[in-house]
PDB file of C-alpha atoms in Angstrom:
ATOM      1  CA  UNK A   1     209.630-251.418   6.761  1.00  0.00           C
ATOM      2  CA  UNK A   2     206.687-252.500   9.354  1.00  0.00           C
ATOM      3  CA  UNK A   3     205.821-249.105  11.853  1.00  0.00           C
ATOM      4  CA  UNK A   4     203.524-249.730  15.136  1.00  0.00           C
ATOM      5  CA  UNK A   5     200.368-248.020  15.099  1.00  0.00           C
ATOM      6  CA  UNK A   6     198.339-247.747  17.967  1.00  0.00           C
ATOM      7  CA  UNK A   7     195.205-245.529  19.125  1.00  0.00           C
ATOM      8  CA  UNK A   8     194.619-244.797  22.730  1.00  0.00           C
ATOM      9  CA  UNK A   9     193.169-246.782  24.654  1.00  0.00           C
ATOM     10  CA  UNK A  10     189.997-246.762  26.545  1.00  0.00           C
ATOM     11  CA  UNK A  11     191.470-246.254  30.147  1.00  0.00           C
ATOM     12  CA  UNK A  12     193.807-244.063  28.300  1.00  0.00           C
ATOM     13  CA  UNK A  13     191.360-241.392  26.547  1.00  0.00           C
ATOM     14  CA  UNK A  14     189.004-241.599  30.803  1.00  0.00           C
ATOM     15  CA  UNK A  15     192.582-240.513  32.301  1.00  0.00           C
ATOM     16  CA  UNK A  16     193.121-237.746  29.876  1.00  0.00           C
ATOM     17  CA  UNK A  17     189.570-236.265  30.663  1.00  0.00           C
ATOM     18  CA  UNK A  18     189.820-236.222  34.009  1.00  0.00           C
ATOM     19  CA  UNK A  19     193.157-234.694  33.971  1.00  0.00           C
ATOM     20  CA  UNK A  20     191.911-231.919  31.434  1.00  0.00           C
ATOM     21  CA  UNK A  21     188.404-231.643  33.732  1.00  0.00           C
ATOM     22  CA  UNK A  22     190.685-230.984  37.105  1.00  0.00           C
ATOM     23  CA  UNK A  23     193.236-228.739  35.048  1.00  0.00           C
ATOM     24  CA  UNK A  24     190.101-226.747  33.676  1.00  0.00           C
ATOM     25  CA  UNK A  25     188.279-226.757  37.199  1.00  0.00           C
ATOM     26  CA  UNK A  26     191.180-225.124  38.896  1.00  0.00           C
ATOM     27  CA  UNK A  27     191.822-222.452  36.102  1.00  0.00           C
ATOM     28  CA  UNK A  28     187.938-221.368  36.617  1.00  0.00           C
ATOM     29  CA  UNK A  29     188.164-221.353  40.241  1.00  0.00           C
ATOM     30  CA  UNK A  30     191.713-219.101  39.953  1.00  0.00           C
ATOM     31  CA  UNK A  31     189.498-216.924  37.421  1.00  0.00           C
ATOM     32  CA  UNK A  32     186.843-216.524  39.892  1.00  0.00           C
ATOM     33  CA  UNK A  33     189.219-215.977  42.701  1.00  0.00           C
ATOM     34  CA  UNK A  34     190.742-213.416  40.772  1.00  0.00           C
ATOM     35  CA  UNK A  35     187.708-211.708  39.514  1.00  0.00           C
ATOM     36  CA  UNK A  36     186.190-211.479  43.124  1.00  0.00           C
ATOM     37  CA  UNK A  37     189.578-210.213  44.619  1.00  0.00           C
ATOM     38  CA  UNK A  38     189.735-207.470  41.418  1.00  0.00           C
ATOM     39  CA  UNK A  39     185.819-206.067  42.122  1.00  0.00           C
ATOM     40  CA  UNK A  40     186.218-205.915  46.071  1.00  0.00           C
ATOM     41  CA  UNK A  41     188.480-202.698  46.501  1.00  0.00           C
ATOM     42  CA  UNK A  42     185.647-201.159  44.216  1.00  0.00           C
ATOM     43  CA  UNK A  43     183.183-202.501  45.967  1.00  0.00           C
ATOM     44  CA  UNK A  44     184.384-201.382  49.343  1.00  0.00           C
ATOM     45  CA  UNK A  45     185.323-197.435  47.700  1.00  0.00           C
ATOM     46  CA  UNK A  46     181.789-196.999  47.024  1.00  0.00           C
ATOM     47  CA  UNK A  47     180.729-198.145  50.227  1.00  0.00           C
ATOM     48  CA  UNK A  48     183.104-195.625  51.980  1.00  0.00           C
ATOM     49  CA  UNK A  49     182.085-192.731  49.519  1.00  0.00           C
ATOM     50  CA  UNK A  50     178.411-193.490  50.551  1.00  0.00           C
ATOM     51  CA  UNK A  51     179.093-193.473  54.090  1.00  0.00           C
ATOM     52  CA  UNK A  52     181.594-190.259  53.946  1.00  0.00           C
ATOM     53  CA  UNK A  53     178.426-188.209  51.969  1.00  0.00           C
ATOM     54  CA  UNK A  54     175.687-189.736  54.685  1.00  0.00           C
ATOM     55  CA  UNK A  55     177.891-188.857  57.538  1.00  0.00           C
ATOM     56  CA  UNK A  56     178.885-185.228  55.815  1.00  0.00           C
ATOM     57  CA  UNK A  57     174.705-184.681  55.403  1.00  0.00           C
ATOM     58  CA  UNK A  58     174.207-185.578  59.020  1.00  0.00           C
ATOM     59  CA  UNK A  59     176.811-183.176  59.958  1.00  0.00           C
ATOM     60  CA  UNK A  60     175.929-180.445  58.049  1.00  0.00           C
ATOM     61  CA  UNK A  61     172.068-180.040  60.110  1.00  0.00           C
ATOM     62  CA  UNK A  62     171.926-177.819  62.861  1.00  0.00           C
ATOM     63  CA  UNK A  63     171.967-178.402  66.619  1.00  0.00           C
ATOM     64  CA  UNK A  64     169.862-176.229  68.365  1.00  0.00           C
ATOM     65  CA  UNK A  65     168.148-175.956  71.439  1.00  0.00           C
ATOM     66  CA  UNK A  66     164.599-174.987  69.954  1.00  0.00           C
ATOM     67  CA  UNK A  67     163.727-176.631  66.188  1.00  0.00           C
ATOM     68  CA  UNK A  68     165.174-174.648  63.896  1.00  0.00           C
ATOM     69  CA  UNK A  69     161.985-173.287  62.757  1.00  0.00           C
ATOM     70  CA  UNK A  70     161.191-171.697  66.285  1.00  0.00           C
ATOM     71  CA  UNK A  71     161.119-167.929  65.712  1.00  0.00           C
ATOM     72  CA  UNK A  72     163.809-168.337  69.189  1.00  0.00           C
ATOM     73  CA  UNK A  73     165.899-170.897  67.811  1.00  0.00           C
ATOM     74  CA  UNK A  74     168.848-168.266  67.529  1.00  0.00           C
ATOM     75  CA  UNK A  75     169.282-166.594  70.683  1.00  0.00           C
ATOM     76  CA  UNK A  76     167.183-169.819  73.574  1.00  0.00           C
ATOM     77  CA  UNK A  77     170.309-170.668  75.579  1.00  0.00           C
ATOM     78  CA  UNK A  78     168.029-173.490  77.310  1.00  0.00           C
ATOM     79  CA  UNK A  79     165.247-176.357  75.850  1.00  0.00           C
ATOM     80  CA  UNK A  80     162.698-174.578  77.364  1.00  0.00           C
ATOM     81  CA  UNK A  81     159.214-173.209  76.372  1.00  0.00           C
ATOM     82  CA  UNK A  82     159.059-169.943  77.582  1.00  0.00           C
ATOM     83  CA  UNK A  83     157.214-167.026  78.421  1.00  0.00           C
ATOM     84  CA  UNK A  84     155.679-164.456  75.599  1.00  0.00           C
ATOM     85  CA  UNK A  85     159.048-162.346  75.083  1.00  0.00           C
ATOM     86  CA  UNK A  86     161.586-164.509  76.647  1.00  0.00           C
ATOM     87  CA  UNK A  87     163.746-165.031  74.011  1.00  0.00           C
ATOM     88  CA  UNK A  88     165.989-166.645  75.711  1.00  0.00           C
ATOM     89  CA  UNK A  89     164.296-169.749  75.416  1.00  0.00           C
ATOM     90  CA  UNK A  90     162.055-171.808  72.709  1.00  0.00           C
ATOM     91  CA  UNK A  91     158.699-169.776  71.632  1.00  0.00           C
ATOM     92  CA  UNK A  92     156.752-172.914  70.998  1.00  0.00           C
ATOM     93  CA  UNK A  93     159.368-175.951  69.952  1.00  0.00           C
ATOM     94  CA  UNK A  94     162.240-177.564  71.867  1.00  0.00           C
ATOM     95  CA  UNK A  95     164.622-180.006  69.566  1.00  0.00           C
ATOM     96  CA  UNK A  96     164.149-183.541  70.565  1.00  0.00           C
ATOM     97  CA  UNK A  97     165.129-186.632  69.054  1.00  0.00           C
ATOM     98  CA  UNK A  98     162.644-187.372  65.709  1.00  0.00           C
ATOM     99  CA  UNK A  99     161.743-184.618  63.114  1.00  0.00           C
ATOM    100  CA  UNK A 100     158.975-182.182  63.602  1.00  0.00           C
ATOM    101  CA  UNK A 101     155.693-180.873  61.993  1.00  0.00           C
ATOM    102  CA  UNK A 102     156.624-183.756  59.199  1.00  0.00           C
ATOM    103  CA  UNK A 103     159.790-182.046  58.415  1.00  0.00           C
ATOM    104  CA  UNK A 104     161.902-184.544  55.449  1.00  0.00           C
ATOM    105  CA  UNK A 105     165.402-184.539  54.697  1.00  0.00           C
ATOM    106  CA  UNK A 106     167.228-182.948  54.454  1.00  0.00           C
ATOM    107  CA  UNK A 107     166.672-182.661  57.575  1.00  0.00           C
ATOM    108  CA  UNK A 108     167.390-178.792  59.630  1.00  0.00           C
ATOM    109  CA  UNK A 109     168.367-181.013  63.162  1.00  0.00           C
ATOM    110  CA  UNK A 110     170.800-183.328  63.769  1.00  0.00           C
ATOM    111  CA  UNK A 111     168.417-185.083  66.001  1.00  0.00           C
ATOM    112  CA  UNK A 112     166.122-185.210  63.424  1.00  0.00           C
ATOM    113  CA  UNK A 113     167.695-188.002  61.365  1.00  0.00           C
ATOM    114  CA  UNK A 114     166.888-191.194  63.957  1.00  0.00           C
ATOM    115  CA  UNK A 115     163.291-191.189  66.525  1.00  0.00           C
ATOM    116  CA  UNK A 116     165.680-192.518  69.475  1.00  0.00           C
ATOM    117  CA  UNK A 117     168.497-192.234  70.859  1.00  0.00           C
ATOM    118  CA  UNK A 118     170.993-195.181  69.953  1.00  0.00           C
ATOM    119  CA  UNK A 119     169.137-196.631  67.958  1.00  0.00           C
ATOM    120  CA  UNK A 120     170.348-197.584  64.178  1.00  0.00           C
ATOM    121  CA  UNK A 121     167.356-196.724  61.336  1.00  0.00           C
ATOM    122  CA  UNK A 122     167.617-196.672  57.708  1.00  0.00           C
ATOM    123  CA  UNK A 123     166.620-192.975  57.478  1.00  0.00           C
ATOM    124  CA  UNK A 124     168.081-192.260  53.591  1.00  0.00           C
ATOM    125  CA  UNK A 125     165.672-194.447  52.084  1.00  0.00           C
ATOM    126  CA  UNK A 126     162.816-193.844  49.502  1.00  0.00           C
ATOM    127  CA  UNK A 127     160.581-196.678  48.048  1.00  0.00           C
ATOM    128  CA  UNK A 128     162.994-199.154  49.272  1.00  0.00           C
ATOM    129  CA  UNK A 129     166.105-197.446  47.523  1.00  0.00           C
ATOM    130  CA  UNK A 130     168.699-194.975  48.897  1.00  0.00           C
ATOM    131  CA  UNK A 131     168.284-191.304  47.887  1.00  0.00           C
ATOM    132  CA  UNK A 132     170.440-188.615  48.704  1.00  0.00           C
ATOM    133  CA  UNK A 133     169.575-185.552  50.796  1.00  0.00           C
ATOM    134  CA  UNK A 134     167.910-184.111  47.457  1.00  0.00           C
ATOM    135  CA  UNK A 135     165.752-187.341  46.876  1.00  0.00           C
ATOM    136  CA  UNK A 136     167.515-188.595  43.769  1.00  0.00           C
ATOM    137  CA  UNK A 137     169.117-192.171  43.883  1.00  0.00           C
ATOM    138  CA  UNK A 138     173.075-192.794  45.224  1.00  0.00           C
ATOM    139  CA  UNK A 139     175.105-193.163  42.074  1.00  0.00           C
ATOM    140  CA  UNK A 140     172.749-190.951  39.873  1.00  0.00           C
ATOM    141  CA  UNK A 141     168.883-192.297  37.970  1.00  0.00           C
ATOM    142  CA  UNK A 142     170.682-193.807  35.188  1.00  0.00           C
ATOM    143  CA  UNK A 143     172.930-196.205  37.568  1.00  0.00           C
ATOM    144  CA  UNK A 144     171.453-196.166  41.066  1.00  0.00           C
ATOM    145  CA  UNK A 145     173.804-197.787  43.491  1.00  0.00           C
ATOM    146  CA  UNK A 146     172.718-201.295  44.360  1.00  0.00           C
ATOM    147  CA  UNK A 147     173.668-203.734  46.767  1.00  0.00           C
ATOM    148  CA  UNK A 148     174.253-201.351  49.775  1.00  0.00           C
ATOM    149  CA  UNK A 149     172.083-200.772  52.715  1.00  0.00           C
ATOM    150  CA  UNK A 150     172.976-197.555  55.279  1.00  0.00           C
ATOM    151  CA  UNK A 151     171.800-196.846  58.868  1.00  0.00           C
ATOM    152  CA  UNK A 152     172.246-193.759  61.039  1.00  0.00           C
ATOM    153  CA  UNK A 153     172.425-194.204  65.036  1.00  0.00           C
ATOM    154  CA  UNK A 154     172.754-191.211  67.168  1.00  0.00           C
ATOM    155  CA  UNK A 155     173.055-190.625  70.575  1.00  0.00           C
ATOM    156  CA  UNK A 156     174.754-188.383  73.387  1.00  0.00           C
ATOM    157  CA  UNK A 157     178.894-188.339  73.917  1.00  0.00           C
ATOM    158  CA  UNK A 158     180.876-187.039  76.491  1.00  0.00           C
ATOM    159  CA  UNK A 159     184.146-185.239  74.342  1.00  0.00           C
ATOM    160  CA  UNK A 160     187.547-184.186  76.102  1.00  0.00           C
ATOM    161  CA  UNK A 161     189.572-184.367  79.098  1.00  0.00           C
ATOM    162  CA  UNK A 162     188.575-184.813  82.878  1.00  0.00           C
ATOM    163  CA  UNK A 163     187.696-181.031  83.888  1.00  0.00           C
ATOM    164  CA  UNK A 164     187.166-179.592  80.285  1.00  0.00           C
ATOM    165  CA  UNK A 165     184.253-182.223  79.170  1.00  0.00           C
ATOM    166  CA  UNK A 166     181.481-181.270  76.329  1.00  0.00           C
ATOM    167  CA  UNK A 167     178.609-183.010  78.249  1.00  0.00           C
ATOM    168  CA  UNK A 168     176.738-186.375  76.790  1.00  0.00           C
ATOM    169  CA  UNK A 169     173.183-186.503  78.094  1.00  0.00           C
ATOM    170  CA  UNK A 170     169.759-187.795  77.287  1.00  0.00           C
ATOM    171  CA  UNK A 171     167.768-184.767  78.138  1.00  0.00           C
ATOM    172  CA  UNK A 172     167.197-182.298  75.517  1.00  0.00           C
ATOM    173  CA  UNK A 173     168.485-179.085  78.202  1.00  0.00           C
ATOM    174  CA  UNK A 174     172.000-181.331  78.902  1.00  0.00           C
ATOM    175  CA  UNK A 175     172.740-182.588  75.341  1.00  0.00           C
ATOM    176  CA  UNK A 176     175.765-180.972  74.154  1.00  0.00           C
ATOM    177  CA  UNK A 177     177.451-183.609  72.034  1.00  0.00           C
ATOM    178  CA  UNK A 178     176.295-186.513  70.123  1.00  0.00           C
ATOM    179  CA  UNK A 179     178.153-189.163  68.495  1.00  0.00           C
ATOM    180  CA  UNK A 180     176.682-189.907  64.734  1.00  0.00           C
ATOM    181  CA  UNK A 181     177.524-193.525  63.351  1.00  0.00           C
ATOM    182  CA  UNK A 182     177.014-194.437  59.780  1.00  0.00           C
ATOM    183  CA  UNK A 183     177.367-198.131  58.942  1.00  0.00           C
ATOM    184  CA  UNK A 184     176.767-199.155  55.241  1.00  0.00           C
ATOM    185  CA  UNK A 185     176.754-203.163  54.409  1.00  0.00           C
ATOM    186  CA  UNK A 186     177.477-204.903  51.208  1.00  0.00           C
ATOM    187  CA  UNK A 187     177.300-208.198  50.793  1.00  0.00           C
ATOM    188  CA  UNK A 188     178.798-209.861  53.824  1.00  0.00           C
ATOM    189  CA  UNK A 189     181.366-206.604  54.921  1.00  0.00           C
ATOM    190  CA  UNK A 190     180.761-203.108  56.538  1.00  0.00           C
ATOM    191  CA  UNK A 191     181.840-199.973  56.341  1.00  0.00           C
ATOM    192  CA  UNK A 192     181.412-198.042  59.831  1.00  0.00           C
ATOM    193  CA  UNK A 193     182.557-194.376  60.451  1.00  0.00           C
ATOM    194  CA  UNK A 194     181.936-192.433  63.595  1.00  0.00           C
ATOM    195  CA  UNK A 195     181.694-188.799  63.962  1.00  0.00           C
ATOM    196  CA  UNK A 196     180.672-186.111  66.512  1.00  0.00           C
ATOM    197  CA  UNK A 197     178.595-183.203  66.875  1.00  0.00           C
ATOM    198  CA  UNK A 198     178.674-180.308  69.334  1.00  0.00           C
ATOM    199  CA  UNK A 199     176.113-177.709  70.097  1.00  0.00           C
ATOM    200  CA  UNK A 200     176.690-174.587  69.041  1.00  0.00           C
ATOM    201  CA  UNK A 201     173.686-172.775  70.109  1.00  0.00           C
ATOM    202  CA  UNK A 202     173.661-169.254  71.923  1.00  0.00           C
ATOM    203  CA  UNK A 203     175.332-169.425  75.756  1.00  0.00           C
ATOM    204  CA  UNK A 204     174.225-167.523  78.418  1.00  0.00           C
ATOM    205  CA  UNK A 205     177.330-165.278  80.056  1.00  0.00           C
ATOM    206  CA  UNK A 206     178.272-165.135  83.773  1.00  0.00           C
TER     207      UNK A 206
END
């Protein structure tokens, strides 16, 4: 009894490695696909977290007519210097965009956390990495966050309905909102959350 034996052939054995190279090129780039879609929601809850603790620090500072360290800030109903006594307005410092007297964060104004109005700045960094209001690194020393930039931009808002309006307005005396904006980047997406701030300083009574 005779049996045919026969190896593969040349052509043979070049078909059957480029088969097996596309099959094994597609199951990497499925892996990859799959890997990339798996670390994104992370990716993007950390950016939210970040922006959600920058935007609750922001928040959290005072809005004042006089800085906060004027021995008037309490009762000044106006951003005013005034005269010796007149407590009803700033003994020596009115609030303006920019900290004072080298104040750091965090910071005891809202204005404090930008120089300008509008204007987005990267004002939670410290040596190139961002801190939190205490100066220790986002996601702790032992695994600082990385990857992430933040920005704050501040600047007046006008809040409620026609006839019952919380006033938006450059000068210091008219400000009585201000819309914060936090946008944190990763890679090539954004995380952007908007929140407000009213005054809540002293008012004068008619």
């Amino acid at each position: 009894m005779s049996t045919n034996q026969r190896g593969l052939s040349l052509i043979e054995l070049v078909m059957f490695m480029v088969i097996m190279g596309v099959a094994a090129v597609t199951v990497l780039q499925l892996l990859n696909m799959s890997t990339k879609a798996s670390a994104e929601p992370a990716r993007r809850k950390q950016a939210l977290l970040l922006a959600e603790a920058l935007m609750e620090e922001v928040q959290q500072a005072r809005f004042t007519f006089c800085d906060p360290s004027d021995a008037n800030a309490a009762t000044a109903t106006s951003a005013a210097i005034g005269a010796a006594g007149d407590t009803t307005k700033c003994k020596a410092t009115v609030e303006a965009f920019g900290p004072e007297n080298g104040e750091t964060r965090p910071y005891n104004n809202v204005n404090d956390y930008v120089t300008a109005s509008g204007t987005a700045q990267q004002s939670f960094l410290s040596g190139g990495q961002l801190v939190d209001a205490a100066g220790q690194p986002m996601g702790g020393a032992a695994t600082p966050l990385t990857g992430f930039t933040a920005t704050v931009a501040i600047e007046p808002a006008t809040l409620g309905p026609a006839g019952m309006t919380v006033a938006g307005d450059t000068s210091p005396a008219n400000m009585e909102a201000l819309r914060i904006t936090i946008n944190v980047d990763y890679g090539s997406d954004k995380i952007t959350l908007d929140g407000y701030r009213t005054r809540y300083a002293p008012r004068t009574t008619d």
